[in-house]
Amino acid sequence: MALTNTSKVKEDVWISTCCGQCYCMCGIKVRRQDGVVTEVEGNPDAPTGRGKICVKGLASPQLLYDPYRVNYPLKRTNPQKGIGVDPKFVRISWEEAMDTIVKKMKACQEKDPRGVYFQATTTQASEIRYGVTGFMKAFGTPNYWVSGGGLHCGNGAHFMNGIMHVAWSIIPDFAHCNLPLNFGCSKGHGAGHVAVQNATQAADSRARGSRTITFDPMQSAQASKAYEWVPIRVGTDGAMALGLVNVLLNDLGVWDDEYLKYKTNGPYLIRPSDGRYMRDKETNKPMVWDLVDNCPKVHNDPSVTRVQYEEEAHDVALFGEYDVDGVKCRPGFELLKEHVKKYTPEYVSEITFVPASTIRRIGKEIADNVEIGATVIIETDEGPKKIPKRPIAAHFFRGSQGHVNSGWTCLSIDMINHMVGAADTWGGALGLGAAVGAGYKPTGKPYQIPYPDEDGLLMCKAWVYDHIPYPLRKPKPPTRLDLHDMFPTSIYNAFTIMNPKWFEMLEQFKIPYRPDIMINFGSNSVMTMGNAEIVTENFLKKFNFIFSFQLYITEFEEAVADIILPDTCFLERYTPAVSFPSTFSHPTGEDDWGWTIRQPVIEPMYERRDFNVVMMEICKRLGILHKYYKALNDVTVIRYGGAMSDEYKLCEDGSQEHTWEEVVDRMLKDRFGPEHGLEHVRKKGVFTWPKRKEDVYWKWFNPSRVPVYFEYFIDSGEQITELCKQMDPEKKYINLDWSVFKPLADWYPCPTHTEKNPEFDMHAFYWRAVTQTNSMTQQNPYLDEMSQEDTIVFGIQMHSKTAAEKGIKEGDLVWVENPEGKKIKGWVTLSEGIEPSHLAFAAILGHWGEYMPVAKGKGAFFNDLVMMDEPHTDPLTLNQDICCRVKIYKD
Amino acid sequence: MARYGMVIDLNRCYGCYACAMACKVANRTPPGVFWARVLRGEMGTFPNSVRQALPVLCNQCEEPDCMKVCPTGATYKTDDGIVRVDKDKCIGCAYCVMGCPYGARYKVDDWNSYFPEGLPLSPYEEHTKEFWEQKSGLGVSTKCDFCIDRRAEGKEPACVQACSAKARVFGDLDDPDSEISYLIKTKRGFVLRPEVGTEPKVYYLPPR
């Protein structure tokens, strides 16, 4: 349908590009009629999306044209900062904005460039991994965090999935999985990763008759579509998983012998004195016990190694005591099997509120469905190959891992898969995204085939960040403002920077500089991390100068920004690499690989300018443009799997400048050959090439093993304990329990589970509504209207019976208060679809900012209850605990 | 001549609202107008309760009540069974809005912006306003027409195209070999409120 009065129409075109409403990065086609963007559809050519696009992507014309967008640079004229302070923004010219910014940046550069702190949004994940990282390297600052995702996302999940699957996340092989076990995650149900294709795959799976079991405190989309909803207490998924592992190993005697022997470190011999590997004296490699030759062998001795399924190898021991060099050792798997015995269904039931009989029954269902010993034949580049078929998969994401027990919860859930061999093989749990791939054949890029390290464990070739998931980082005296480089895992934390004595802490840890300038790219951290007052007062107000690339004047800009730069949205810019590195963009399964690009559908309106272009201009004025180009060349190696060839490298010696379009063009030509540059790729918005089946089901094609006994955690625990002892002997600033760095999985309670005050009788948590998630969606009036179609989005969901007991009725205004005295207001919506002791909030709502009138006043601001302190931090992954014990009372 | 209908598979549908949004964007419907909509309901008691999403749209009834109550003949059926409104004949009495047993009709008297008052319309809203006024009209009854203009371009209705769960199938009910005829026959297809006797042409497949 063109404009109805066709005589007026001069232009009606569809442009292929990539969505930017969240990090799923689906390929889209956008309609432009007479210069106006009018419609969005999925791009059938793009394997990331395959012709479908979600409710948020569809609604994006209202984002592009929102009259409340920031269209001109703005300057704060009120020197006072804080929540509720009128910033008195005035319009300024780009020239004034840039002059001010560059002057401040220059001063910081001369004093200590580490005073710059980059804060970014996960929604624009591609910009983070390229331009943001490139700038930080060029300028010379290590200080960075992302808000919105980050600590509310996957510090635990990405950590564990990296170690176990070289992937950012995991997902069932929906096409063949018969029993997906969903630990409260929205994957396949709209708000999760690879949102639209996973939804297609999950729907196909339901139609095929798969039996999903969903553990969730509320009847979420995933629970309501499941064959069985198991209401569970928030934050206890790890205990549930260990209960199931125990039922499998110790009650039913079910595990995958072959998998554990040749694809894990389960047979590695452990010495009793310190729990470490028994190593070969000559090679220092871990050893297994060869049951045929009846002697120890190094783990990768050809006689005890099976790379492909059909290879043969000697049997090795998973049980027993063996004498090596006079030391009596036992295989790690046996230690694990004994360790999980304490997670009896009765004990787990007390923790999780799930009946013991249900735990036993589900354990039996896993055993009955996993088909250990079954195989299928797949077609590979080397012809047909036999691989194991294991049609069960346990998966999870933020809900189950946003807790003090984050790291071990993730591991425990995934351990179900690894006990029965259902990992990265047919029907099982697959690494999500482009975890494994040999690249486009003519260039061999992007290349990301994992490989084993000296100890035989899975190593990454390409990764989302510079720090790969294994081995863990060695703790060393910190240099960062969040001290993060002293910790063995993850990317950033909150408990340091949110400490009211942050600067004293920096003194203690010998950090010689202080925060000076914050650059914000698209984040609203006043609302997205935790209690707004704490974030603002303890952290953001410590910066001397804050400038922000933003679409709206959010609560962040209102509270603390000195200058706002009007950014372009995803429909107005180029992005060279969107679906790589793939975190949440590529679907699993047998579709092609696709490298999507983003290209402008219209020229930026008003005085909006693309973040990428402005950062280049800032670099130029700071005299570091050549360093910026070099940094972009450098990050390409690990982010996008393989170095830039000399021909297409950005100029590193300062003799040449590139436009941003040219940066895109060079990246494409480097990856896919000179004939596949921007002019070629912009037609379809994507470059595709075939995916090999051995890259989908890679487990039995790769010589790596994965740990089930986390021996190397012991070293990390000792190192971080020692470092903290040296630097903070009185534990004045860091008093985390480092004993969680240990080789075997356990469940630990959150403060929610140990609260003694009976007044605080409810568990509160938040969930991701499909219309309002992973992006700044609340100001979009189409999404706002759609959200009002489901009362649980803007209401506080409460069980009808519990509400009746408290005299609360549908629509009542209530206060919800945590034990620390933080409270939020909202209205109640009654439901049967929630565990009776829980309150559910859709995140992240409750805006109060004056400049986002559509969003203002809708829903409750759950994050105000989130405390970002040590008791709410997982020592293993530094992840943030996002459940609270609360009381609820009428206004 | 085909007799068009739709099947919505409630087992596949997971309630993501993409159909409703795709409809809104394709037809440029103003605030409060949902030619395609997703209703929510809860049945049973904890822990055996069920939250169900129910996508609805005009049923393009074979015997439409809305047509019966129309005093001017503005509501008519096309040869392929689509119930349409001739906006030039419609006098805006809204009998059809009241008469439709499925709440699928919308009468819009004044076009409103999606944003708070006081600002000039954005280029997009200028476009949607013009589009709405020309195609659907103000002060008259409006409704889903199974995306007649999209179909003229060889595309599926917007709600069908957008459905990532592939829950919606559009096709010819008179063709015994069509996918929708097959689904209705083999998967226990049913219609909403059969008792009102309007012979709806939107069928549903049960949730499980």
Short mmCIF file of C-alpha atoms in Angstrom, two decimals, chain A residues 395-673:
data_model
loop_
_atom_site.label_atom_id
_atom_site.label_comp_id
_atom_site.label_asym_id
_atom_site.label_seq_id
_atom_site.Cartn_x
_atom_site.Cartn_y
_atom_site.Cartn_z
CA HIS A 395 18.88 -23.49 30.12
CA PHE A 396 18.57 -20.26 32.03
CA PHE A 397 19.41 -16.61 32.02
CA ARG A 398 19.01 -13.51 34.08
CA GLY A 399 16.21 -14.64 36.35
CA SER A 400 18.03 -17.59 37.80
CA GLN A 401 21.48 -15.99 37.80
CA GLY A 402 20.81 -12.49 39.13
CA HIS A 403 21.68 -13.56 42.65
CA VAL A 404 24.43 -13.87 45.23
CA ASN A 405 24.82 -17.49 44.09
CA SER A 406 25.05 -16.43 40.44
CA GLY A 407 28.14 -18.23 39.19
CA TRP A 408 27.46 -21.55 40.82
CA THR A 409 23.77 -21.43 39.92
CA CYS A 410 24.72 -21.14 36.25
CA LEU A 411 27.18 -23.94 36.54
CA SER A 412 24.77 -26.15 38.46
CA ILE A 413 22.02 -25.76 35.86
CA ASP A 414 24.42 -26.45 33.01
CA MET A 415 25.82 -29.41 34.95
CA ILE A 416 22.55 -31.24 34.23
CA ASN A 417 23.48 -31.09 30.53
CA HIS A 418 27.07 -32.17 31.08
CA MET A 419 26.17 -35.13 33.30
CA VAL A 420 24.13 -36.66 30.49
CA GLY A 421 26.28 -35.54 27.56
CA ALA A 422 23.65 -33.13 26.27
CA ALA A 423 26.04 -30.32 25.43
CA ASP A 424 26.75 -28.98 21.94
CA THR A 425 25.38 -32.09 20.35
CA TRP A 426 22.13 -33.05 18.62
CA GLY A 427 19.08 -32.24 20.77
CA GLY A 428 21.01 -30.88 23.72
CA ALA A 429 22.07 -27.50 25.08
CA LEU A 430 23.92 -25.53 22.42
CA GLY A 431 26.12 -22.50 22.76
CA LEU A 432 24.08 -19.56 21.53
CA GLY A 433 25.43 -17.36 18.80
CA ALA A 434 28.40 -17.85 16.55
CA ALA A 435 30.40 -19.78 19.10
CA VAL A 436 32.12 -22.03 16.61
CA GLY A 437 32.71 -21.42 12.93
CA ALA A 438 35.51 -21.64 10.41
CA GLY A 439 34.53 -18.42 8.63
CA TYR A 440 33.71 -17.54 5.05
CA LYS A 441 35.81 -20.03 3.09
CA PRO A 442 37.68 -17.71 0.67
CA THR A 443 38.99 -15.51 3.53
CA GLY A 444 38.75 -17.80 6.57
CA LYS A 445 37.14 -14.98 8.58
CA PRO A 446 35.49 -14.58 11.00
CA TYR A 447 37.36 -17.54 12.44
CA GLN A 448 36.45 -18.96 15.81
CA ILE A 449 37.30 -22.60 16.29
CA PRO A 450 38.01 -23.31 19.95
CA TYR A 451 41.00 -25.38 21.04
CA PRO A 452 42.31 -27.07 24.18
CA ASP A 453 44.92 -25.51 26.44
CA GLU A 454 47.75 -27.52 28.03
CA ASP A 455 45.31 -28.92 30.59
CA GLY A 456 42.98 -29.98 27.79
CA LEU A 457 40.25 -27.45 28.62
CA LEU A 458 38.21 -25.42 26.16
CA MET A 459 39.82 -22.15 25.01
CA CYS A 460 38.29 -19.33 22.98
CA LYS A 461 39.64 -18.04 19.73
CA ALA A 462 37.27 -15.11 19.38
CA TRP A 463 35.43 -13.47 22.24
CA VAL A 464 33.23 -10.53 23.00
CA TYR A 465 35.76 -8.90 25.31
CA ASP A 466 39.53 -8.89 25.48
CA HIS A 467 39.48 -11.16 28.48
CA ILE A 468 38.58 -14.69 27.45
CA PRO A 469 36.51 -16.87 29.81
CA TYR A 470 39.25 -19.41 30.50
CA PRO A 471 41.75 -19.31 32.09
CA LEU A 472 40.60 -16.92 34.79
CA ARG A 473 42.37 -13.59 35.14
CA LYS A 474 45.26 -13.61 37.60
CA PRO A 475 44.48 -11.23 40.48
CA LYS A 476 46.95 -8.33 40.61
CA PRO A 477 47.05 -4.94 42.29
CA PRO A 478 44.23 -2.95 40.72
CA THR A 479 44.52 -0.01 38.35
CA ARG A 480 40.84 0.59 37.69
CA LEU A 481 38.41 2.80 39.53
CA ASP A 482 36.23 -0.20 40.31
CA LEU A 483 39.33 -2.23 41.28
CA HIS A 484 38.05 -4.80 38.86
CA ASP A 485 41.36 -5.93 37.44
CA MET A 486 42.19 -7.44 40.82
CA PHE A 487 39.31 -9.91 40.59
CA PRO A 488 39.59 -13.20 38.70
CA THR A 489 36.30 -13.03 36.81
CA SER A 490 33.84 -10.86 34.92
CA ILE A 491 34.04 -7.37 33.50
CA TYR A 492 32.88 -4.90 36.11
CA ASN A 493 31.18 -4.71 39.49
CA ALA A 494 29.02 -2.31 41.46
CA PHE A 495 29.90 -2.85 45.10
CA THR A 496 33.16 -0.85 44.85
CA ILE A 497 31.97 2.21 42.97
CA MET A 498 28.71 2.42 44.93
CA ASN A 499 30.49 2.34 48.27
CA PRO A 500 29.94 5.64 50.13
CA LYS A 501 33.67 5.49 50.94
CA TRP A 502 34.71 4.90 47.35
CA PHE A 503 37.59 7.39 47.40
CA GLU A 504 38.94 6.05 50.71
CA MET A 505 38.82 2.62 49.11
CA LEU A 506 40.81 3.90 46.14
CA GLU A 507 43.37 5.29 48.57
CA GLN A 508 43.61 1.96 50.35
CA PHE A 509 44.12 0.12 47.08
CA LYS A 510 46.73 2.63 45.90
CA ILE A 511 44.84 3.95 42.90
CA PRO A 512 46.74 7.18 42.13
CA TYR A 513 43.98 8.97 40.20
CA ARG A 514 40.31 9.82 40.67
CA PRO A 515 37.26 9.86 38.41
CA ASP A 516 37.22 12.98 36.28
CA ILE A 517 35.11 12.70 33.11
CA MET A 518 32.29 10.32 32.35
CA ILE A 519 31.35 9.67 28.73
CA ASN A 520 27.89 8.20 28.53
CA PHE A 521 26.66 6.43 25.45
CA GLY A 522 22.94 5.77 25.59
CA SER A 523 22.68 4.56 29.16
CA ASN A 524 20.30 5.73 31.86
CA SER A 525 22.28 4.40 34.80
CA VAL A 526 20.30 6.40 37.34
CA MET A 527 17.51 3.89 36.76
CA THR A 528 19.12 0.77 35.37
CA MET A 529 21.51 -0.38 38.08
CA GLY A 530 19.94 -0.09 41.51
CA ASN A 531 18.76 2.41 44.06
CA ALA A 532 18.76 5.72 42.19
CA GLU A 533 19.92 7.86 45.07
CA ILE A 534 22.88 5.59 45.80
CA VAL A 535 23.93 5.50 42.13
CA THR A 536 23.66 9.27 41.85
CA GLU A 537 25.17 10.35 45.13
CA ASN A 538 27.86 7.71 45.68
CA PHE A 539 28.98 7.32 42.09
CA LEU A 540 27.79 9.71 39.40
CA LYS A 541 28.23 12.92 41.39
CA LYS A 542 31.91 12.07 41.88
CA PHE A 543 32.65 13.01 38.28
CA ASN A 544 33.75 16.55 37.49
CA PHE A 545 32.27 16.55 34.01
CA ILE A 546 29.79 14.28 32.27
CA PHE A 547 28.84 14.36 28.63
CA SER A 548 26.26 12.08 27.15
CA PHE A 549 25.34 10.78 23.72
CA GLN A 550 21.63 10.29 24.07
CA LEU A 551 18.29 10.03 22.29
CA TYR A 552 16.27 11.55 25.12
CA ILE A 553 16.87 13.63 28.20
CA THR A 554 16.61 10.71 30.59
CA GLU A 555 16.75 10.72 34.38
CA PHE A 556 20.53 10.32 34.03
CA GLU A 557 20.98 13.53 32.02
CA GLU A 558 18.52 15.36 34.23
CA ALA A 559 20.47 14.40 37.35
CA VAL A 560 24.10 14.65 36.32
CA ALA A 561 24.93 15.41 32.66
CA ASP A 562 26.77 18.62 31.84
CA ILE A 563 26.43 18.35 28.08
CA ILE A 564 24.03 16.24 26.02
CA LEU A 565 24.93 15.39 22.45
CA PRO A 566 21.98 14.51 20.20
CA ASP A 567 22.76 11.00 18.99
CA THR A 568 21.29 9.32 15.96
CA CYS A 569 19.18 6.23 16.52
CA PHE A 570 19.83 2.98 14.68
CA LEU A 571 17.80 4.10 11.68
CA GLU A 572 20.15 7.04 11.06
CA ARG A 573 23.60 5.43 11.21
CA TYR A 574 26.13 2.95 9.88
CA THR A 575 27.39 0.11 12.02
CA PRO A 576 30.05 -2.09 10.41
CA ALA A 577 29.48 -5.32 12.33
CA VAL A 578 26.22 -6.02 14.04
CA SER A 579 25.65 -9.77 14.20
CA PHE A 580 29.32 -10.44 15.07
CA PRO A 581 30.66 -10.99 17.64
CA SER A 582 27.48 -12.88 18.15
CA THR A 583 26.17 -12.71 21.65
CA PHE A 584 22.45 -12.86 21.12
CA SER A 585 22.00 -12.43 17.40
CA HIS A 586 22.60 -15.75 15.66
CA PRO A 587 20.09 -18.51 16.07
CA THR A 588 21.31 -21.98 16.79
CA GLY A 589 20.61 -24.67 14.25
CA GLU A 590 21.42 -25.16 10.66
CA ASP A 591 20.67 -21.84 8.98
CA ASP A 592 23.44 -19.82 7.29
CA TRP A 593 25.83 -17.41 8.94
CA GLY A 594 24.96 -13.78 8.31
CA TRP A 595 27.00 -10.61 8.77
CA THR A 596 24.45 -7.81 9.06
CA ILE A 597 25.30 -4.15 8.70
CA ARG A 598 23.39 -1.11 9.72
CA GLN A 599 22.93 1.69 7.20
CA PRO A 600 20.99 4.92 7.50
CA VAL A 601 17.42 4.83 6.25
CA ILE A 602 17.29 8.60 6.36
CA GLU A 603 19.90 11.27 6.93
CA PRO A 604 20.10 12.37 10.57
CA MET A 605 17.42 14.95 11.24
CA TYR A 606 17.93 18.28 12.99
CA GLU A 607 21.43 18.44 14.47
CA ARG A 608 21.61 14.80 15.45
CA ARG A 609 25.02 13.26 14.79
CA ASP A 610 26.14 9.65 14.82
CA PHE A 611 28.06 8.67 17.94
CA ASN A 612 30.70 6.90 15.82
CA VAL A 613 31.37 9.96 13.70
CA VAL A 614 31.52 12.28 16.69
CA MET A 615 33.98 10.00 18.51
CA MET A 616 36.25 10.13 15.46
CA GLU A 617 36.03 13.91 15.51
CA ILE A 618 36.88 13.99 19.23
CA CYS A 619 39.86 11.71 18.55
CA LYS A 620 40.99 13.96 15.75
CA ARG A 621 40.86 17.04 17.94
CA LEU A 622 42.70 15.20 20.70
CA GLY A 623 45.40 14.18 18.22
CA ILE A 624 44.77 10.46 18.70
CA LEU A 625 42.90 9.57 15.52
CA HIS A 626 45.72 7.32 14.31
CA LYS A 627 45.71 5.58 17.69
CA TYR A 628 41.96 5.15 17.42
CA TYR A 629 42.32 3.51 14.00
CA LYS A 630 45.02 1.24 15.36
CA ALA A 631 42.82 0.28 18.30
CA LEU A 632 39.97 -0.58 15.93
CA ASN A 633 42.38 -2.74 13.93
CA ASP A 634 43.55 -4.38 17.15
CA VAL A 635 40.12 -5.17 18.61
CA THR A 636 39.07 -6.76 15.33
CA VAL A 637 41.37 -9.74 15.93
CA ILE A 638 39.51 -11.15 18.89
CA ARG A 639 36.07 -9.54 18.43
CA TYR A 640 35.58 -10.57 14.85
CA GLY A 641 37.85 -13.61 14.59
CA GLY A 642 41.02 -12.81 12.68
CA ALA A 643 43.27 -9.81 12.05
CA MET A 644 42.62 -7.16 9.40
CA SER A 645 44.77 -7.71 6.35
CA ASP A 646 47.28 -4.93 5.59
CA GLU A 647 45.28 -3.90 2.56
CA TYR A 648 42.19 -2.97 4.56
CA LYS A 649 43.67 -1.95 7.87
CA LEU A 650 42.76 1.55 8.95
CA CYS A 651 45.71 3.90 8.63
CA GLU A 652 47.82 3.80 11.79
CA ASP A 653 50.49 6.39 10.98
CA GLY A 654 48.34 9.49 10.79
CA SER A 655 48.79 9.96 7.05
CA GLN A 656 45.20 9.21 6.12
CA GLU A 657 41.72 9.88 7.44
CA HIS A 658 38.73 7.60 6.90
CA THR A 659 35.05 8.38 6.87
CA TRP A 660 32.87 6.10 8.97
CA GLU A 661 31.39 4.69 5.77
CA GLU A 662 34.88 3.79 4.67
CA VAL A 663 35.51 2.03 7.98
CA VAL A 664 32.43 -0.09 7.26
CA ASP A 665 33.57 -0.76 3.70
CA ARG A 666 37.07 -1.82 4.73
CA MET A 667 35.78 -4.18 7.39
CA LEU A 668 33.47 -5.86 4.88
CA LYS A 669 36.12 -6.18 2.17
CA ASP A 670 38.58 -7.58 4.67
CA ARG A 671 36.09 -10.22 5.85
CA PHE A 672 34.48 -11.15 2.55
CA GLY A 673 36.75 -10.05 -0.31
#
